[in-house]
Amino acid sequence: MRMVCISRSNDIAIGMRLAGIQSFFIRNENEIKEKIKELSKDKDVGIINVTEEVYEIAKNELEKISNEQELPLVAKIPNTK
């Protein structure tokens, strides 16, 4: 099982990659929602980390995943200042 991260911050994406976590740096809101849907269907993904900003963009989709699926776990991480 693997952990992934979706961020609109390149700094966070790079930091996660350095920690060995597959990261996606995505600026477009529609692309963020599509990537979340894609990752939620991937049986190898156990945790989806999202920044607070990404969480606010895709709140409905992420809450649906949390409420209806056992995995992946959705974890919100702070934005960089």
CSV table of N, CA, C and O in Angstrom, one decimal:
chain,number,residue,atom,x,y,z
A,1,MET,N,0.8,-1.2,0.0
A,1,MET,CA,0.0,0.0,0.0
A,1,MET,C,0.9,1.2,0.0
A,1,MET,O,1.9,1.3,0.7
A,2,ARG,N,0.5,2.2,-0.7
A,2,ARG,CA,1.3,3.4,-0.8
A,2,ARG,C,0.6,4.7,-0.4
A,2,ARG,O,-0.6,4.7,-0.4
A,3,MET,N,1.4,5.7,-0.1
A,3,MET,CA,0.9,7.0,0.3
A,3,MET,C,1.2,8.0,-0.9
A,3,MET,O,2.3,7.9,-1.5
A,4,VAL,N,0.3,8.9,-1.2
A,4,VAL,CA,0.4,9.9,-2.2
A,4,VAL,C,0.1,11.2,-1.6
A,4,VAL,O,-0.6,11.3,-0.6
A,5,CYS,N,0.5,12.3,-2.3
A,5,CYS,CA,0.2,13.6,-1.9
A,5,CYS,C,-0.3,14.5,-3.1
A,5,CYS,O,0.3,14.3,-4.2
A,6,ILE,N,-1.3,15.3,-2.9
A,6,ILE,CA,-1.7,16.2,-4.0
A,6,ILE,C,-1.6,17.6,-3.4
A,6,ILE,O,-2.1,17.9,-2.3
A,7,SER,N,-0.9,18.5,-4.1
A,7,SER,CA,-0.6,19.8,-3.6
A,7,SER,C,-0.6,20.8,-4.7
A,7,SER,O,-0.3,20.5,-5.8
A,8,ARG,N,-1.0,22.1,-4.3
A,8,ARG,CA,-0.8,23.2,-5.3
A,8,ARG,C,0.5,24.0,-5.0
A,8,ARG,O,0.7,25.0,-5.6
A,9,SER,N,1.3,23.4,-4.0
A,9,SER,CA,2.5,24.0,-3.7
A,9,SER,C,3.7,23.1,-4.2
A,9,SER,O,3.8,22.0,-3.8
A,10,ASN,N,4.5,23.7,-5.0
A,10,ASN,CA,5.6,22.9,-5.5
A,10,ASN,C,6.6,22.5,-4.4
A,10,ASN,O,7.2,21.5,-4.4
A,11,ASP,N,6.8,23.4,-3.4
A,11,ASP,CA,7.6,23.1,-2.3
A,11,ASP,C,7.2,21.9,-1.5
A,11,ASP,O,8.0,21.0,-1.1
A,12,ILE,N,5.9,21.8,-1.2
A,12,ILE,CA,5.4,20.6,-0.5
A,12,ILE,C,5.5,19.4,-1.4
A,12,ILE,O,5.9,18.3,-0.9
A,13,ALA,N,5.2,19.5,-2.7
A,13,ALA,CA,5.4,18.3,-3.5
A,13,ALA,C,6.8,17.8,-3.6
A,13,ALA,O,7.0,16.6,-3.5
A,14,ILE,N,7.7,18.7,-3.7
A,14,ILE,CA,9.2,18.3,-3.7
A,14,ILE,C,9.6,17.7,-2.3
A,14,ILE,O,10.2,16.7,-2.3
A,15,GLY,N,9.1,18.3,-1.2
A,15,GLY,CA,9.4,17.8,0.1
A,15,GLY,C,8.9,16.4,0.3
A,15,GLY,O,9.6,15.5,0.8
A,16,MET,N,7.7,16.1,-0.2
A,16,MET,CA,7.1,14.8,-0.1
A,16,MET,C,7.9,13.8,-0.9
A,16,MET,O,8.1,12.7,-0.5
A,17,ARG,N,8.3,14.2,-2.1
A,17,ARG,CA,9.1,13.3,-3.0
A,17,ARG,C,10.4,13.0,-2.3
A,17,ARG,O,10.8,11.8,-2.4
A,18,LEU,N,11.0,14.0,-1.7
A,18,LEU,CA,12.3,13.7,-1.0
A,18,LEU,C,12.1,12.7,0.1
A,18,LEU,O,13.0,12.0,0.5
A,19,ALA,N,10.9,12.7,0.7
A,19,ALA,CA,10.6,11.7,1.8
A,19,ALA,C,10.1,10.4,1.2
A,19,ALA,O,9.8,9.5,2.0
A,20,GLY,N,10.1,10.2,-0.1
A,20,GLY,CA,9.7,9.0,-0.7
A,20,GLY,C,8.2,8.8,-1.0
A,20,GLY,O,7.8,7.7,-1.3
A,21,ILE,N,7.5,9.9,-0.9
A,21,ILE,CA,6.0,9.8,-1.2
A,21,ILE,C,5.8,10.4,-2.6
A,21,ILE,O,6.2,11.4,-2.9
A,22,GLN,N,5.0,9.6,-3.3
A,22,GLN,CA,4.6,10.0,-4.7
A,22,GLN,C,3.8,11.3,-4.5
A,22,GLN,O,2.8,11.3,-3.8
A,23,SER,N,4.1,12.3,-5.2
A,23,SER,CA,3.4,13.6,-5.1
A,23,SER,C,3.0,14.1,-6.5
A,23,SER,O,3.7,14.0,-7.5
A,24,PHE,N,1.9,14.8,-6.4
A,24,PHE,CA,1.4,15.5,-7.6
A,24,PHE,C,1.2,17.0,-7.4
A,24,PHE,O,0.5,17.4,-6.4
A,25,PHE,N,1.9,17.7,-8.2
A,25,PHE,CA,1.8,19.2,-8.1
A,25,PHE,C,0.8,19.6,-9.2
A,25,PHE,O,1.1,19.5,-10.4
A,26,ILE,N,-0.4,20.0,-8.8
A,26,ILE,CA,-1.4,20.3,-9.7
A,26,ILE,C,-2.0,21.7,-9.4
A,26,ILE,O,-2.5,21.9,-8.2
A,27,ARG,N,-2.1,22.6,-10.3
A,27,ARG,CA,-2.7,23.9,-10.1
A,27,ARG,C,-4.2,24.0,-10.5
A,27,ARG,O,-4.9,24.7,-9.8
A,28,ASN,N,-4.6,23.3,-11.5
A,28,ASN,CA,-5.9,23.4,-12.0
A,28,ASN,C,-6.9,22.6,-11.1
A,28,ASN,O,-6.7,21.5,-10.8
A,29,GLU,N,-8.0,23.3,-10.8
A,29,GLU,CA,-9.0,22.7,-9.8
A,29,GLU,C,-9.7,21.5,-10.4
A,29,GLU,O,-9.9,20.5,-9.7
A,30,ASN,N,-10.0,21.5,-11.7
A,30,ASN,CA,-10.6,20.3,-12.3
A,30,ASN,C,-9.7,19.1,-12.4
A,30,ASN,O,-10.1,18.0,-12.1
A,31,GLU,N,-8.4,19.4,-12.6
A,31,GLU,CA,-7.4,18.3,-12.7
A,31,GLU,C,-7.2,17.7,-11.3
A,31,GLU,O,-7.0,16.5,-11.1
A,32,ILE,N,-7.3,18.6,-10.2
A,32,ILE,CA,-7.2,18.1,-8.8
A,32,ILE,C,-8.3,17.1,-8.6
A,32,ILE,O,-8.1,16.0,-8.0
A,33,LYS,N,-9.5,17.5,-8.9
A,33,LYS,CA,-10.7,16.6,-8.6
A,33,LYS,C,-10.6,15.3,-9.4
A,33,LYS,O,-10.9,14.2,-8.9
A,34,GLU,N,-10.1,15.4,-10.7
A,34,GLU,CA,-10.0,14.2,-11.5
A,34,GLU,C,-8.9,13.2,-10.9
A,34,GLU,O,-9.1,12.0,-10.8
A,35,LYS,N,-7.8,13.8,-10.4
A,35,LYS,CA,-6.7,13.0,-9.8
A,35,LYS,C,-7.2,12.3,-8.5
A,35,LYS,O,-6.9,11.2,-8.3
A,36,ILE,N,-8.0,13.1,-7.7
A,36,ILE,CA,-8.5,12.5,-6.5
A,36,ILE,C,-9.4,11.3,-6.8
A,36,ILE,O,-9.3,10.2,-6.2
A,37,LYS,N,-10.3,11.4,-7.8
A,37,LYS,CA,-11.2,10.3,-8.2
A,37,LYS,C,-10.4,9.1,-8.7
A,37,LYS,O,-10.6,8.0,-8.4
A,38,GLU,N,-9.3,9.4,-9.5
A,38,GLU,CA,-8.5,8.4,-10.0
A,38,GLU,C,-7.8,7.6,-8.9
A,38,GLU,O,-7.8,6.4,-8.8
A,39,LEU,N,-7.2,8.4,-7.9
A,39,LEU,CA,-6.5,7.8,-6.8
A,39,LEU,C,-7.4,7.0,-5.9
A,39,LEU,O,-7.0,6.0,-5.3
A,40,SER,N,-8.6,7.5,-5.7
A,40,SER,CA,-9.5,6.8,-4.8
A,40,SER,C,-10.0,5.4,-5.3
A,40,SER,O,-10.4,4.6,-4.5
A,41,LYS,N,-9.8,5.2,-6.6
A,41,LYS,CA,-10.2,3.9,-7.2
A,41,LYS,C,-9.0,3.0,-7.3
A,41,LYS,O,-9.1,1.8,-7.5
A,42,ASP,N,-7.8,3.5,-7.0
A,42,ASP,CA,-6.5,2.7,-7.1
A,42,ASP,C,-6.4,1.9,-5.8
A,42,ASP,O,-6.2,2.5,-4.7
A,43,LYS,N,-6.5,0.6,-5.9
A,43,LYS,CA,-6.4,-0.3,-4.7
A,43,LYS,C,-5.1,-0.3,-4.0
A,43,LYS,O,-5.0,-0.7,-2.8
A,44,ASP,N,-4.0,0.2,-4.6
A,44,ASP,CA,-2.7,0.3,-4.0
A,44,ASP,C,-2.5,1.5,-3.1
A,44,ASP,O,-1.6,1.6,-2.4
A,45,VAL,N,-3.4,2.5,-3.3
A,45,VAL,CA,-3.3,3.7,-2.5
A,45,VAL,C,-4.0,3.6,-1.2
A,45,VAL,O,-5.2,3.3,-1.1
A,46,GLY,N,-3.2,3.8,-0.1
A,46,GLY,CA,-3.7,3.6,1.3
A,46,GLY,C,-4.0,5.0,1.9
A,46,GLY,O,-4.9,5.1,2.8
A,47,ILE,N,-3.2,6.0,1.6
A,47,ILE,CA,-3.4,7.3,2.2
A,47,ILE,C,-3.2,8.4,1.1
A,47,ILE,O,-2.3,8.3,0.3
A,48,ILE,N,-4.2,9.3,1.0
A,48,ILE,CA,-4.1,10.4,0.2
A,48,ILE,C,-3.9,11.7,1.1
A,48,ILE,O,-4.8,12.0,1.8
A,49,ASN,N,-2.7,12.3,1.0
A,49,ASN,CA,-2.4,13.5,1.7
A,49,ASN,C,-2.8,14.7,0.8
A,49,ASN,O,-2.4,14.7,-0.4
A,50,VAL,N,-3.5,15.6,1.3
A,50,VAL,CA,-3.8,16.8,0.5
A,50,VAL,C,-3.5,18.0,1.4
A,50,VAL,O,-3.7,18.0,2.6
A,51,THR,N,-3.1,19.1,0.8
A,51,THR,CA,-2.9,20.4,1.5
A,51,THR,C,-4.3,21.0,1.9
A,51,THR,O,-5.3,20.6,1.3
A,52,GLU,N,-4.3,21.9,2.8
A,52,GLU,CA,-5.6,22.5,3.2
A,52,GLU,C,-6.3,23.2,2.0
A,52,GLU,O,-7.5,23.1,1.8
A,53,GLU,N,-5.5,23.8,1.1
A,53,GLU,CA,-6.0,24.4,-0.1
A,53,GLU,C,-6.6,23.4,-1.0
A,53,GLU,O,-7.8,23.7,-1.5
A,54,VAL,N,-6.0,22.3,-1.2
A,54,VAL,CA,-6.6,21.3,-2.1
A,54,VAL,C,-7.9,20.7,-1.4
A,54,VAL,O,-8.9,20.4,-2.1
A,55,TYR,N,-7.8,20.5,-0.1
A,55,TYR,CA,-9.0,20.0,0.6
A,55,TYR,C,-10.2,20.9,0.4
A,55,TYR,O,-11.3,20.5,0.1
A,56,GLU,N,-10.0,22.2,0.5
A,56,GLU,CA,-11.1,23.2,0.2
A,56,GLU,C,-11.6,23.1,-1.2
A,56,GLU,O,-12.8,23.3,-1.4
A,57,ILE,N,-10.8,22.9,-2.1
A,57,ILE,CA,-11.2,22.8,-3.5
A,57,ILE,C,-12.0,21.5,-3.8
A,57,ILE,O,-13.0,21.6,-4.5
A,58,ALA,N,-11.6,20.4,-3.2
A,58,ALA,CA,-12.3,19.1,-3.5
A,58,ALA,C,-12.9,18.6,-2.2
A,58,ALA,O,-13.0,17.3,-2.0
A,59,LYS,N,-13.5,19.4,-1.4
A,59,LYS,CA,-14.0,19.0,-0.1
A,59,LYS,C,-15.1,17.9,-0.2
A,59,LYS,O,-15.1,16.9,0.5
A,60,ASN,N,-16.0,18.2,-1.2
A,60,ASN,CA,-17.1,17.2,-1.4
A,60,ASN,C,-16.6,15.8,-1.8
A,60,ASN,O,-17.1,14.8,-1.3
A,61,GLU,N,-15.7,15.8,-2.7
A,61,GLU,CA,-15.1,14.5,-3.2
A,61,GLU,C,-14.4,13.8,-2.1
A,61,GLU,O,-14.5,12.6,-1.9
A,62,LEU,N,-13.6,14.5,-1.3
A,62,LEU,CA,-12.8,13.9,-0.3
A,62,LEU,C,-13.7,13.4,0.9
A,62,LEU,O,-13.4,12.4,1.4
A,63,GLU,N,-14.7,14.2,1.2
A,63,GLU,CA,-15.6,13.7,2.3
A,63,GLU,C,-16.4,12.5,1.9
A,63,GLU,O,-16.6,11.6,2.7
A,64,LYS,N,-16.7,12.4,0.6
A,64,LYS,CA,-17.4,11.2,0.1
A,64,LYS,C,-16.5,10.0,0.2
A,64,LYS,O,-17.0,8.9,0.6
A,65,ILE,N,-15.3,10.2,-0.2
A,65,ILE,CA,-14.3,9.1,0.0
A,65,ILE,C,-14.2,8.6,1.4
A,65,ILE,O,-14.3,7.4,1.7
A,66,SER,N,-14.1,9.6,2.3
A,66,SER,CA,-13.9,9.3,3.7
A,66,SER,C,-15.2,8.6,4.3
A,66,SER,O,-15.0,7.7,5.1
A,67,ASN,N,-16.3,9.0,3.9
A,67,ASN,CA,-17.6,8.4,4.4
A,67,ASN,C,-18.0,7.1,3.8
A,67,ASN,O,-18.6,6.3,4.4
A,68,GLU,N,-17.6,6.9,2.5
A,68,GLU,CA,-18.1,5.7,1.8
A,68,GLU,C,-17.1,4.6,1.6
A,68,GLU,O,-17.4,3.5,1.2
A,69,GLN,N,-15.8,4.9,1.8
A,69,GLN,CA,-14.7,3.9,1.5
A,69,GLN,C,-13.9,3.7,2.8
A,69,GLN,O,-13.6,4.7,3.5
A,70,GLU,N,-13.5,2.5,3.0
A,70,GLU,CA,-12.6,2.2,4.1
A,70,GLU,C,-11.2,2.7,3.8
A,70,GLU,O,-10.5,3.3,4.6
A,71,LEU,N,-10.7,2.6,2.6
A,71,LEU,CA,-9.5,3.1,2.1
A,71,LEU,C,-9.7,3.8,0.7
A,71,LEU,O,-10.6,3.4,0.0
A,72,PRO,N,-9.0,4.8,0.4
A,72,PRO,CA,-7.8,5.3,1.1
A,72,PRO,C,-8.3,6.3,2.2
A,72,PRO,O,-9.3,6.9,2.2
A,73,LEU,N,-7.4,6.4,3.2
A,73,LEU,CA,-7.5,7.4,4.3
A,73,LEU,C,-7.2,8.8,3.7
A,73,LEU,O,-6.2,8.9,2.9
A,74,VAL,N,-7.9,9.8,4.0
A,74,VAL,CA,-7.6,11.2,3.5
A,74,VAL,C,-7.0,11.9,4.7
A,74,VAL,O,-7.6,12.0,5.8
A,75,ALA,N,-5.9,12.5,4.5
A,75,ALA,CA,-5.2,13.3,5.5
A,75,ALA,C,-4.9,14.7,5.0
A,75,ALA,O,-4.4,14.9,3.9
A,76,LYS,N,-5.3,15.7,5.8
A,76,LYS,CA,-5.1,17.1,5.4
A,76,LYS,C,-3.8,17.6,6.1
A,76,LYS,O,-3.6,17.4,7.3
A,77,ILE,N,-2.9,18.2,5.3
A,77,ILE,CA,-1.7,18.7,5.8
A,77,ILE,C,-1.7,20.3,5.6
A,77,ILE,O,-2.4,20.8,4.7
A,78,PRO,N,-1.0,21.0,6.5
A,78,PRO,CA,-1.0,22.4,6.4
A,78,PRO,C,-0.3,23.0,5.1
A,78,PRO,O,0.6,22.3,4.6
A,79,ASN,N,-0.8,24.1,4.7
A,79,ASN,CA,-0.2,24.8,3.6
A,79,ASN,C,1.1,25.5,4.1
A,79,ASN,O,1.3,25.7,5.3
A,80,THR,N,2.0,25.8,3.2
A,80,THR,CA,3.2,26.5,3.5
A,80,THR,C,2.8,28.0,3.6
A,80,THR,O,1.9,28.4,2.9
A,81,LYS,N,3.5,28.7,4.4
A,81,LYS,CA,3.2,30.2,4.5
A,81,LYS,C,4.0,31.0,3.6
A,81,LYS,O,5.1,30.7,3.3
